Coordinates of C-alpha atoms in Angstrom, one line a residue:
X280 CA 21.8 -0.4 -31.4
X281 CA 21.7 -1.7 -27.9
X282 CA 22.1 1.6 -26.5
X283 CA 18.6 3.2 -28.9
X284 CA 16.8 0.3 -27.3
X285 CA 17.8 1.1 -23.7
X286 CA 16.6 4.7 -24.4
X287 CA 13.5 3.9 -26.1
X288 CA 12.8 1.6 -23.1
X289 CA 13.8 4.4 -20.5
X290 CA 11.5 6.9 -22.7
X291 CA 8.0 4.7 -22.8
X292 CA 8.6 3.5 -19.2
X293 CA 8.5 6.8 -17.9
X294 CA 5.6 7.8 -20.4
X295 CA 3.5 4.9 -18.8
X296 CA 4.6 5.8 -15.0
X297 CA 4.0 9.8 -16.1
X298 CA 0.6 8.5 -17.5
X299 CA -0.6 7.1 -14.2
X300 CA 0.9 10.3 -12.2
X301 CA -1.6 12.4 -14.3
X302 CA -4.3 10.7 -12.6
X303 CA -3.5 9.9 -9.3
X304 CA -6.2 11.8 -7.0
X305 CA -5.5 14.2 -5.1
X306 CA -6.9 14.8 -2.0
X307 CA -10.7 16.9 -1.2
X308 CA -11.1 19.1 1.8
X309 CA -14.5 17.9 2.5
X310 CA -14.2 14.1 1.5
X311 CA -11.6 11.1 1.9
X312 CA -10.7 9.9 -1.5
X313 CA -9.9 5.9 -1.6
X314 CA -8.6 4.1 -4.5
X315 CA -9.4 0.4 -5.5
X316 CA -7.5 -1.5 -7.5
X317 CA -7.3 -5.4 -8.2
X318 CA -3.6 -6.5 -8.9
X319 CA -3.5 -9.0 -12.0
X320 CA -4.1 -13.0 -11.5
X321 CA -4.6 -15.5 -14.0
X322 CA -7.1 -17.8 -12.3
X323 CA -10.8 -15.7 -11.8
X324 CA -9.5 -12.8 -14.4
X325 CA -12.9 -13.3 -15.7
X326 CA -14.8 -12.8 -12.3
X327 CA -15.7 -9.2 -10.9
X328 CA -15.8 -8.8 -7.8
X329 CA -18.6 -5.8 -6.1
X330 CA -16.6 -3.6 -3.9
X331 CA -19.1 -2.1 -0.9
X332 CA -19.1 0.7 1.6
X333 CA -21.3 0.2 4.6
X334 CA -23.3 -2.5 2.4
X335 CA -23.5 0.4 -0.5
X336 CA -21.9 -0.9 -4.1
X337 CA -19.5 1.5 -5.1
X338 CA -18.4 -0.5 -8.3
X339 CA -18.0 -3.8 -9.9
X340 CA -13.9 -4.5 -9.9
X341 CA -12.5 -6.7 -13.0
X342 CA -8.7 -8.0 -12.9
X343 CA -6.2 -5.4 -13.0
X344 CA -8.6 -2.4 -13.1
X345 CA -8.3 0.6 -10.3
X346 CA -11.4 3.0 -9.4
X347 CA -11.5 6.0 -7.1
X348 CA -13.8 6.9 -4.5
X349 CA -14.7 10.0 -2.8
X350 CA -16.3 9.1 0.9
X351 CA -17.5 10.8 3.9
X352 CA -15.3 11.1 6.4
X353 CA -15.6 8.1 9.8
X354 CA -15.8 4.6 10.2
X355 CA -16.3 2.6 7.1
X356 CA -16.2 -0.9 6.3
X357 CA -15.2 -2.4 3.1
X358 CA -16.6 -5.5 1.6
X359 CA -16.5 -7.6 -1.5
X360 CA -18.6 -10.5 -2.9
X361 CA -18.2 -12.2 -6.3
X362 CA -20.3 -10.4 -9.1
X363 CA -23.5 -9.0 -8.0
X364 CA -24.2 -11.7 -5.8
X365 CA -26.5 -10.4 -2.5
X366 CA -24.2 -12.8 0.1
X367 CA -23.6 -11.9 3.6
X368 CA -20.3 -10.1 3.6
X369 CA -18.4 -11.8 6.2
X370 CA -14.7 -10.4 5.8
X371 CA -14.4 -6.5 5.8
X372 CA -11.6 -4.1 5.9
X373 CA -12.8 -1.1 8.2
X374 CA -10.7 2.0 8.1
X375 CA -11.4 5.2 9.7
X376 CA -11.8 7.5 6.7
X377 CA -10.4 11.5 7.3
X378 CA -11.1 14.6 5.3
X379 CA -8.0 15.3 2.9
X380 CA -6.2 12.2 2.4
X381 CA -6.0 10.1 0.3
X382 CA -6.4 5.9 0.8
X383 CA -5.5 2.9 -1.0
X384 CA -6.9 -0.7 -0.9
X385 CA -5.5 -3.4 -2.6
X386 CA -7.8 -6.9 -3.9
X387 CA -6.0 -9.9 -4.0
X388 CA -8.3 -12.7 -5.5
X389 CA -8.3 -16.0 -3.2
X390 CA -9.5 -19.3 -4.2
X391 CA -11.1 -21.7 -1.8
X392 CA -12.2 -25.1 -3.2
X393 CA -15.0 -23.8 -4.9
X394 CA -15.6 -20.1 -3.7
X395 CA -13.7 -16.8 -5.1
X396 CA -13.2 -13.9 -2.8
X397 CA -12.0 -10.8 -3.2
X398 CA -9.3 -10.2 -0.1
X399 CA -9.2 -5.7 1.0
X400 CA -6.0 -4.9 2.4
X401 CA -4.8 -0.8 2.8
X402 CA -1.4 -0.7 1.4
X403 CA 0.8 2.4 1.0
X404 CA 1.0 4.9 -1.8
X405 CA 4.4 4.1 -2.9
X406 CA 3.2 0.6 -3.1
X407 CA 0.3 1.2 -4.6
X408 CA 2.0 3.9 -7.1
X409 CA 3.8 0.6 -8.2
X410 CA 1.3 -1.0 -9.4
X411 CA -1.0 1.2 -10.6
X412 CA 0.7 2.2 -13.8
X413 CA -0.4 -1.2 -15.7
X414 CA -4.0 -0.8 -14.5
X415 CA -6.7 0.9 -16.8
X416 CA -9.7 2.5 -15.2
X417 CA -12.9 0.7 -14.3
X418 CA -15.8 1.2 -16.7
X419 CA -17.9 2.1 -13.1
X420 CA -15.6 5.1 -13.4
X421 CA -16.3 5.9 -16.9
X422 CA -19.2 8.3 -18.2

């Protein structure tokens, strides 16, 4: 009995990973692909934060949702503010964006007496290919 349960475990957690794998991006020889994703939290799950490029909205991102973004290549900075809001971005992750490879930016939601902000850090692809599995899709990425 314990041993069916193991295997069934073993079997749907390398369905979910296998899942994910599927959709990773891969990388464009004219573009820089960068992936967004907001790791799970409790506290502001209901708040989305707008992800921007250079000021430009590239989506809206909810708790533990990813989205993919194809770029030019150069400098760009990153910003966030809570739901459509028009604030001055203040913090901003700027990363020097090259043709073929593939980026990944993690949000971690932070609280602040009375203010939510979404925090941009780059992280690594295997730790980003960690967490990704148990995130669904954006709708801005949906059709």
């Amino acid at each position: 009995m314990m041993r069916n349960a193991l295997w069934l475990f073993a079997c749907l957690f390398s369905l979910s990973t296998l899942s994910f794998a599927q959709e990773l991006p891969s990388p464009t020889p004219d573009m820089a692909t960068v992936v967004f994703y907001r790791i799970p939290q409790f506290a502001g799950a209901t708040t989305n934060f707008t992800v921007r490029a250079n000021g430009a909205e590239l989506c809206r991102l909810s708790n533990k949702r990813y989205f993919v973004s194809k770029l030019k290549p150069g400098k760009v900075d990153f910003s966030t503010v809570a739901g459509g809001l028009n604030i001055p971005d203040k913090e901003v992750l700027s990363l020097d964006l090259e043709v073929n490879k593939v980026y990944y930016v993690q949000g971690d939601m932070k609280t602040r007496l009375m203010t939510q902000k979404l925090v941009l850090t780059e992280v690594t692809e295997s730790t980003a290919k960690k967490k990704l599995p148990d995130m669904k899709l954006d709708n801005c990425m949906k059709e």
